[in-house]
Structure formats: structure tokens, C-alpha cells
Amino acid sequence: MKGPMPLKQTNTLSCYHCGESCPTTDILEDDKYFCCEGCKMVYGLLHAHGLEQYYQLNSSAGTSQRKKHDTVHDHLDNPEVVNQLIDFQDQKYTVVRFQIPQIHCSSCLWLLENLHRFEGGIVSSRVNFLKKEAKIRFEAPATLKKVVMLLDSIGYSPNLAKVNKDEPGKTTNKSLLYKLGLSGFIFGNIMLFSFPEYLGLENMSDRLFRQVFSYLNLVLILPVIFYCAKDYLTSAINGLKSRHPNIDVPIALGILALFGRSAYEITTGIGSGYLDSLAGLIFFLLIGKWFQEKTYQRISFDRDYRSYFPMAITVVEDDHTRSVALEKLRPGDQMLIRHGEIVPTDGVLTSNHAQLDYSFVTGESDPVHLQQGDKVYAGGRQTGGAIHVVTDKKVDQSYLTSLWNDDVFRKSNPQGLPSKLANKVATYFTTVILLVAICTLIYWYPINPAIAFQSFTAVLIIACPCAVALSIPFTFGNVMRILGTNHFYLKNTTVIETLSEIDWLVFDKTGTITLNGDQKISYQGIKLSDEEESWVRSLVDQSNHPVSNQISHYYTNVSTEPVTSFESTTGVGLRASVKGHSIEIRKSQKVDTESFQPDRGTVLMIDNEEKGYYVLRHKFRDNLNKVIGILKQNYRLSLLTGDHASEKPALEEIFGTESHLLFRQSPRDKLNYIKSMQEKGHKVMMIGDGLNDAGALKQSNLGLVITDEVNNFVPACDAIMQAGKFNKLPQFLTFMHQSVKLIYVSYAIAFLYNIIGISFAVQGLLSPVIAAILMPLSSITIVLFGIGSSSWLAHRLELTSYKML
């Protein structure tokens, strides 16, 4: 679709929004023509938000205003400024993330995710509603300056200041604090001015005194309603306009009912109204909102910045390498990125060339070819041999988290039962409460109008599904925090719900149930010269596969040479050219019988001549027997491995004859096995190391990667566990499964609260102020129950709940 066009005359058949020609049968609204429902919807949202300045800026009349508007953003033409703001850029795409404080409702979400309707070149935009953050991917003719100007013109000016990623917990919603302070100040003063009413003053002068203060209260309440309560009113209006009433509709109706009744009583002189109750209502609603926001910020802080992925990166220092945790990586460090590894932070390529797959960032799978000195962006996966990259910034852990949760890697799993229940509650709750409130008003009005309005408002305020809505994010958020503290990292809360439906566990062998670095390795065949050993080590150093690492350790004291024409075939082996010689390491093609027989292991070829083979004797992880024994009690188990069957007797003793043990399985075989189990109705969890089983991890209902502090992160996985915590795998699974049950208990508490609260409200026994106090208290109760009960459950399962400083 074209970018924004100048305004058209209303008597022409051109789309008011985009300028395209309209058939005579197309859509007409407000005397304006639109070429499609999308353009009409965008116009409707802009109109509803009072953002028609977008059309003014893009009209011929707005040319001078637009030029002035352009000048404000001239600094965004500076390449150095652009480089500081963007997350990624190649020859085709640019990716940027913006903090947009104005995001507050579902209409904002829809509008910002349809930016491609405004500006040619914008490919996609995704919004993180809770963080008020938008991720935008664009190409020419769009530029960063044009994107920022577009956001400005539709009322969503981005915060271009870089957020301090090391101290995210200190970010504060200042607007909420201003509203909270103002409403509290006015609440206190209205109570002060209401003393004549409280004291029951009745003589003429006292009544005049009381009436003056009543009008003062009426003036004071206006900023409370139209500023402090603006978010509730706006959200309710937008919900009604979109024909999807939200939970703010009852609250907004209660506020307006109290104000309308109070204004009527004061102006007619029949009473003083309920402005003290109204001010208190809004004040306590804002306190509850502040508490919820602060609690979620705390959980988000732990999730994004303290629960680092169990990933490490190899750093080169004085021709020696060492493993460094991501959070300790600093600008100027030289990273060694092997084949298949993810680049964790931005830097500059110091190797001659590189081939990076940025599908993790852009969704495009074509490798990007880089030369020495080129910029390398975080999120790229090296598809060639090992490369060296010098970092120019610290690792942005929240960026890696956002990439992990990108739409490209989402599985099409259906929602779990808790989320389904929450969605049903949100859908029907508002309608039911409105009916109850109206019935209460009709019943009480003939008897006592004062009680009628108070009861009507109390029902609307106290009956809030916030407690149900908060149950999942706070309980599961705490579960994710606790698991992260124990080095078990979840992609999102949906993983917990998915796990509750799993009935079959499938294990990979090498690197999953075996220890990396502790295998015994030997070489058998023609003796290699020192130069040939150097060639072999040069090849295996390009890969992070456990077998490659073992062969590299076998030649620890051997020097390396530059490698060219590197190739890696998943499930087969490695090939490259070293000093003009073809070096290949691959799996033996000899077919085993199912009985135990010696195998030639990993074959070495030099210049297409077989020189010999490496034999590895794996060592199983500690407590493997115990872990598998516990898991067999609750799940069906399978083992899929590309290795030979020489260890079948030992594995049968561990897994039992009732488990499926399959050998010489290619990556495609593993994926097909998972698919066949799913076709039979099973919910499958794949547990692997993320190297030769990426396809199976993606196909499974839930994929878990076990990592030995190496950079083998797989975007398609749903969880990552540090290998040292393997013995706690049964506790982790039990913890997540039991956490789902805690959600149902939370729902029961919330529904019980609503039933009791509404029963008092409809009888006229509950004032709106008390209802406003009880409503956030119910939310606080659910939050404390979710966090407290999940922390208690973790303690009972001997999981660490908090990090030791």
C-alpha cells in the first residue's frame, strides 16, 4: 500500500487515508471514501483517539507545518545516531525497538501493528504491550527518520533516549504518580470541605456554608475525573466503540454515575452528593494500579536481567581461549563464534569473511555475507567456519529474550485450560456485571434513590475480574523467576501450561544424558603426522558439537591452521580445506546389528583417503538412573540417538525394556518420530542439546535444550536448562505441573470474593469507597497468594526461591 497521500476532496472517489482510487461500491463514512475496511478502521481509530493531525500533516495545507516537523528530527539522518538506535541493519532490512509510553489499550496495539498501512517500506511491527515497546522492521524507501515522524504524526512519539539496561527496575510511570498524588490531594481536601455535611449543620447560614463548599467540591472533582481517571474512561470508550466491552466499562460507568448523581444533587440543592466517595474511589483504584505495575516490574526485572540464559561465549585472549558468561562480556573482548553459534552482542568482524543467518532477527533465511571490518549484529547465527568478532557493546539480555519470543519461533500449540478460562471470564464478565448493576438500580430506586445509586456503583466497582486476570501473570511469573534462579529458563508462561498436558518424554543421548568433556576417546588407524594432526584440530575447532570438542581436546597441544571451504552437514559430519588438503570427519557408514558390536565411530578422511577413526566411550550423567526412574512413574519415555547400538544393554538397564530405544537416527528420523507420536494423540516433550535435534525440538509440543555452558542456543526451543541441574529435572517438571493447579485455586478465591462482595453490594450494605478499597485488596490477595504459594511449593521441592547475594 502507498504511503500517506494529501487530503482529497470529499466529492472524489479517492481513499481518504491512502489516496488509492475507490470503486463506486466501496465504503463511505463521515462523507469520506475508503478503498478497504483496513483504511476505514485506521481512520476510525485515529478519529477516536483525536489524532487527525496525521492527515493535517500530510495534506497540502500542512506542508509548512510538516517541514517544521521534519527539522526536529534532522539528527536522525546522522549515521552515528542511527547506529546507536537500531538493533539490526543489513543491505535490505533495518530493525529498531522503541519505547512508546502512550500505549495503553487494545486500539493502540492494533494501530501500531498496522503501521504498514501508513508508510511504504514498513514490513512489520510488533508491540510488547506490558513493556510499552514496539519492534519495527522496515526497508527502503522507509528510513528511521520517516518511521519516527510517522509515529509522531499519529500521536505515539517514541522515547529516543536509550534505556539503562542495567537498572531497568528503576523505570517509573511518572504520569501514574502524578495522577496518584493529585487524586490523593483532592480527596483529602474534598473530605475537609465536606465537614459541614458530616456535622449535620442545618440552620440557614450553615446551609449556605455547606452549599458553598459543595460547589467547591464539584470544581475540585473535575481534574480527578478528567485527568486522574482518564485512562479508565478512554479505555471504556474505545472498548465500546470496538464493540468489545472491557473490564474498564463497569468502572467508568460507576465513576460517571456517582459524578452525575452528585452534580444533580448539588445544582438542585437537594443534597451534597457523593464527591468524597468518588474522589476516594479513584484514589484507591490508582493505588491498586500502582501496586500491580510495581509488582509486575519486579517480576519482569528478574526475568529479563537477572535470569541470564545459561549461555557462555568463547573469548580469545593471547592465543588462548576461555569460556565467559554472557553477563561478563565487555566491549573490546574478542569472541570466537563457531559454526552454528549465535552472536550474543553487536561487534566488528575481524576474520576475513563470515556467513551469518539473520532469520532469528528478520525472518529471512538467506545468509548475509560479511567482510573483515563489517558490523555484526546480535542474533545472527554463523553458518560457515569459526570467526572472530570484537564486541562494541555489552550484552542486551532483554534483546535476546525478545528474539526468543519472536513470532517466527512460536508454536501453534492451543492455549492451556487456565488461559481459556481467563479469556471466557473476560468475555462474559462485563455483560453479567452490567446486568446485575442495572437490576440493583431498578430494585432500589423506588425505595431509596440514594441507596440505589450507591449500590449500583458499588456493584460496578467491587465486581472486577482483575484478580482472575492477574492470577496467571503473577503466579507463573514467579514460577519463571524461581526456575531461572535454579538455571532452568522458560521462553514464556505458555510453556508452563503446555507442560501440564505432556505425557511422553523423548531424550537425545549425546550431550543430553551423557557428560560433555568426560568421554574417553582414542584414535585407531594409520598414525598421523604432526602436520596432519594440526589439520584435524583446525577442522574440529570450527564446530561446537560435543564430538568435535572431544577430538579438539585430544589434540590439545597441537597448533592450528587457517581453514577454508568449511561445510557442516547435520547428522553427518564436517569437511574443509586446510593448506590445500581436503579434511573430513564423519560418522561411520557401517551398519550395526541390534546386538552389541564394536563400531568404528567417527571416521577421519584426508584427501579422500580413510586414515582411521575415533572411538568415544560416553559417561552418563550423575544420578541418571534415579532421574529416569522418577520420570518413568509419570511419563512414557523414548531415547533417540544417532550413535550406534553398542551401549544398548546399559541404556536398557536405565530406561527399561518398556521404553523405546532407537539408534542411528538422523535428524529427519527424530523429527518424524515426534510427528508420528503426535498423530497418535500424544503430547511430546523433546529433551536434547540443540545441535542435531533442532528440527525435533521445534516439532515437539515442548522443546527443552540442555546446555553445558556453550553457545548452542536454539531459537525454536521452549526452555533451556543448565546441564549441572539435570538431576533436578523431575522437580522442575513437578513444580510446573503443580503450579497450574495453583491457578485454579486462585480462580476459586477470586470467584468467592466476587460472590460475597456483590451479595453485600446489591443489598445496599457497601459504599463505593469501601468497594474501591476492597477491589485492589482482592487483587493484592490473589497476587500474594500466587507468589506465596508458588514460593512455598518451590521450597517443598527443594528448589532455591531467591538468589544468594
PDB file of N, CA, C and O in Angstrom, residues 129 135 162 251 271 276 291 298 376 392 397 469 537 626 670 758:
ATOM      1  N   PHE A 129       2.951  -5.116  24.803  1.00  0.00           N
ATOM      2  CA  PHE A 129       2.020  -4.221  25.484  1.00  0.00           C
ATOM      3  C   PHE A 129       2.485  -3.895  26.899  1.00  0.00           C
ATOM      4  O   PHE A 129       2.425  -2.752  27.340  1.00  0.00           O
ATOM      5  N   LYS A 135       8.552  -3.146  18.188  1.00  0.00           N
ATOM      6  CA  LYS A 135       9.671  -3.599  17.357  1.00  0.00           C
ATOM      7  C   LYS A 135       9.242  -3.459  15.904  1.00  0.00           C
ATOM      8  O   LYS A 135       8.250  -4.067  15.479  1.00  0.00           O
ATOM      9  N   LYS A 162      18.144   6.100  25.024  1.00  0.00           N
ATOM     10  CA  LYS A 162      18.447   4.705  25.309  1.00  0.00           C
ATOM     11  C   LYS A 162      18.233   4.424  26.786  1.00  0.00           C
ATOM     12  O   LYS A 162      18.745   5.118  27.650  1.00  0.00           O
ATOM     13  N   ILE A 251     -16.219   0.145  35.617  1.00  0.00           N
ATOM     14  CA  ILE A 251     -15.570   1.162  36.454  1.00  0.00           C
ATOM     15  C   ILE A 251     -15.928   2.557  35.951  1.00  0.00           C
ATOM     16  O   ILE A 251     -16.284   3.453  36.734  1.00  0.00           O
ATOM     17  N   GLY A 271     -29.027  18.082  47.994  1.00  0.00           N
ATOM     18  CA  GLY A 271     -28.041  17.315  48.735  1.00  0.00           C
ATOM     19  C   GLY A 271     -26.627  17.719  48.372  1.00  0.00           C
ATOM     20  O   GLY A 271     -26.414  18.627  47.549  1.00  0.00           O
ATOM     21  N   ASP A 276     -16.928  12.965  47.874  1.00  0.00           N
ATOM     22  CA  ASP A 276     -15.856  12.397  48.697  1.00  0.00           C
ATOM     23  C   ASP A 276     -15.679  10.914  48.376  1.00  0.00           C
ATOM     24  O   ASP A 276     -14.559  10.403  48.277  1.00  0.00           O
ATOM     25  N   PHE A 291       0.292  -0.518  42.520  1.00  0.00           N
ATOM     26  CA  PHE A 291       0.833  -1.730  43.131  1.00  0.00           C
ATOM     27  C   PHE A 291       1.023  -2.831  42.087  1.00  0.00           C
ATOM     28  O   PHE A 291       2.060  -3.502  42.057  1.00  0.00           O
ATOM     29  N   ARG A 298       8.818  -5.767  38.983  1.00  0.00           N
ATOM     30  CA  ARG A 298       9.782  -6.537  39.757  1.00  0.00           C
ATOM     31  C   ARG A 298      10.000  -7.905  39.133  1.00  0.00           C
ATOM     32  O   ARG A 298      11.124  -8.360  38.971  1.00  0.00           O
ATOM     33  N   VAL A 376      28.673  -6.521  12.818  1.00  0.00           N
ATOM     34  CA  VAL A 376      27.964  -7.773  13.099  1.00  0.00           C
ATOM     35  C   VAL A 376      26.936  -7.485  14.185  1.00  0.00           C
ATOM     36  O   VAL A 376      27.271  -6.923  15.229  1.00  0.00           O
ATOM     37  N   ASP A 392      31.465  -4.429  20.645  1.00  0.00           N
ATOM     38  CA  ASP A 392      31.486  -2.979  20.857  1.00  0.00           C
ATOM     39  C   ASP A 392      30.388  -2.534  21.812  1.00  0.00           C
ATOM     40  O   ASP A 392      30.137  -1.339  21.967  1.00  0.00           O
ATOM     41  N   GLN A 397      20.462  -8.432  27.406  1.00  0.00           N
ATOM     42  CA  GLN A 397      19.745  -9.675  27.644  1.00  0.00           C
ATOM     43  C   GLN A 397      18.278  -9.566  27.259  1.00  0.00           C
ATOM     44  O   GLN A 397      17.667 -10.521  26.801  1.00  0.00           O
ATOM     45  N   ALA A 469      -7.560 -11.991  36.071  1.00  0.00           N
ATOM     46  CA  ALA A 469      -6.601 -11.607  35.042  1.00  0.00           C
ATOM     47  C   ALA A 469      -5.163 -11.592  35.559  1.00  0.00           C
ATOM     48  O   ALA A 469      -4.222 -11.866  34.816  1.00  0.00           O
ATOM     49  N   ARG A 537      42.736 -30.854  13.993  1.00  0.00           N
ATOM     50  CA  ARG A 537      42.274 -29.938  15.044  1.00  0.00           C
ATOM     51  C   ARG A 537      41.729 -28.642  14.447  1.00  0.00           C
ATOM     52  O   ARG A 537      40.749 -28.075  14.951  1.00  0.00           O
ATOM     53  N   LYS A 626      18.440 -42.545  38.772  1.00  0.00           N
ATOM     54  CA  LYS A 626      17.420 -42.019  39.679  1.00  0.00           C
ATOM     55  C   LYS A 626      16.451 -41.103  38.934  1.00  0.00           C
ATOM     56  O   LYS A 626      15.225 -41.187  39.125  1.00  0.00           O
ATOM     57  N   LYS A 670      14.403 -38.320  13.754  1.00  0.00           N
ATOM     58  CA  LYS A 670      13.940 -37.844  15.060  1.00  0.00           C
ATOM     59  C   LYS A 670      12.676 -37.000  14.905  1.00  0.00           C
ATOM     60  O   LYS A 670      11.712 -37.147  15.666  1.00  0.00           O
ATOM     61  N   ILE A 758     -20.504  -8.893  45.829  1.00  0.00           N
ATOM     62  CA  ILE A 758     -21.717  -8.498  45.112  1.00  0.00           C
ATOM     63  C   ILE A 758     -22.951  -8.691  45.991  1.00  0.00           C
ATOM     64  O   ILE A 758     -23.888  -7.877  45.955  1.00  0.00           O
TER      65      ILE A 758
END
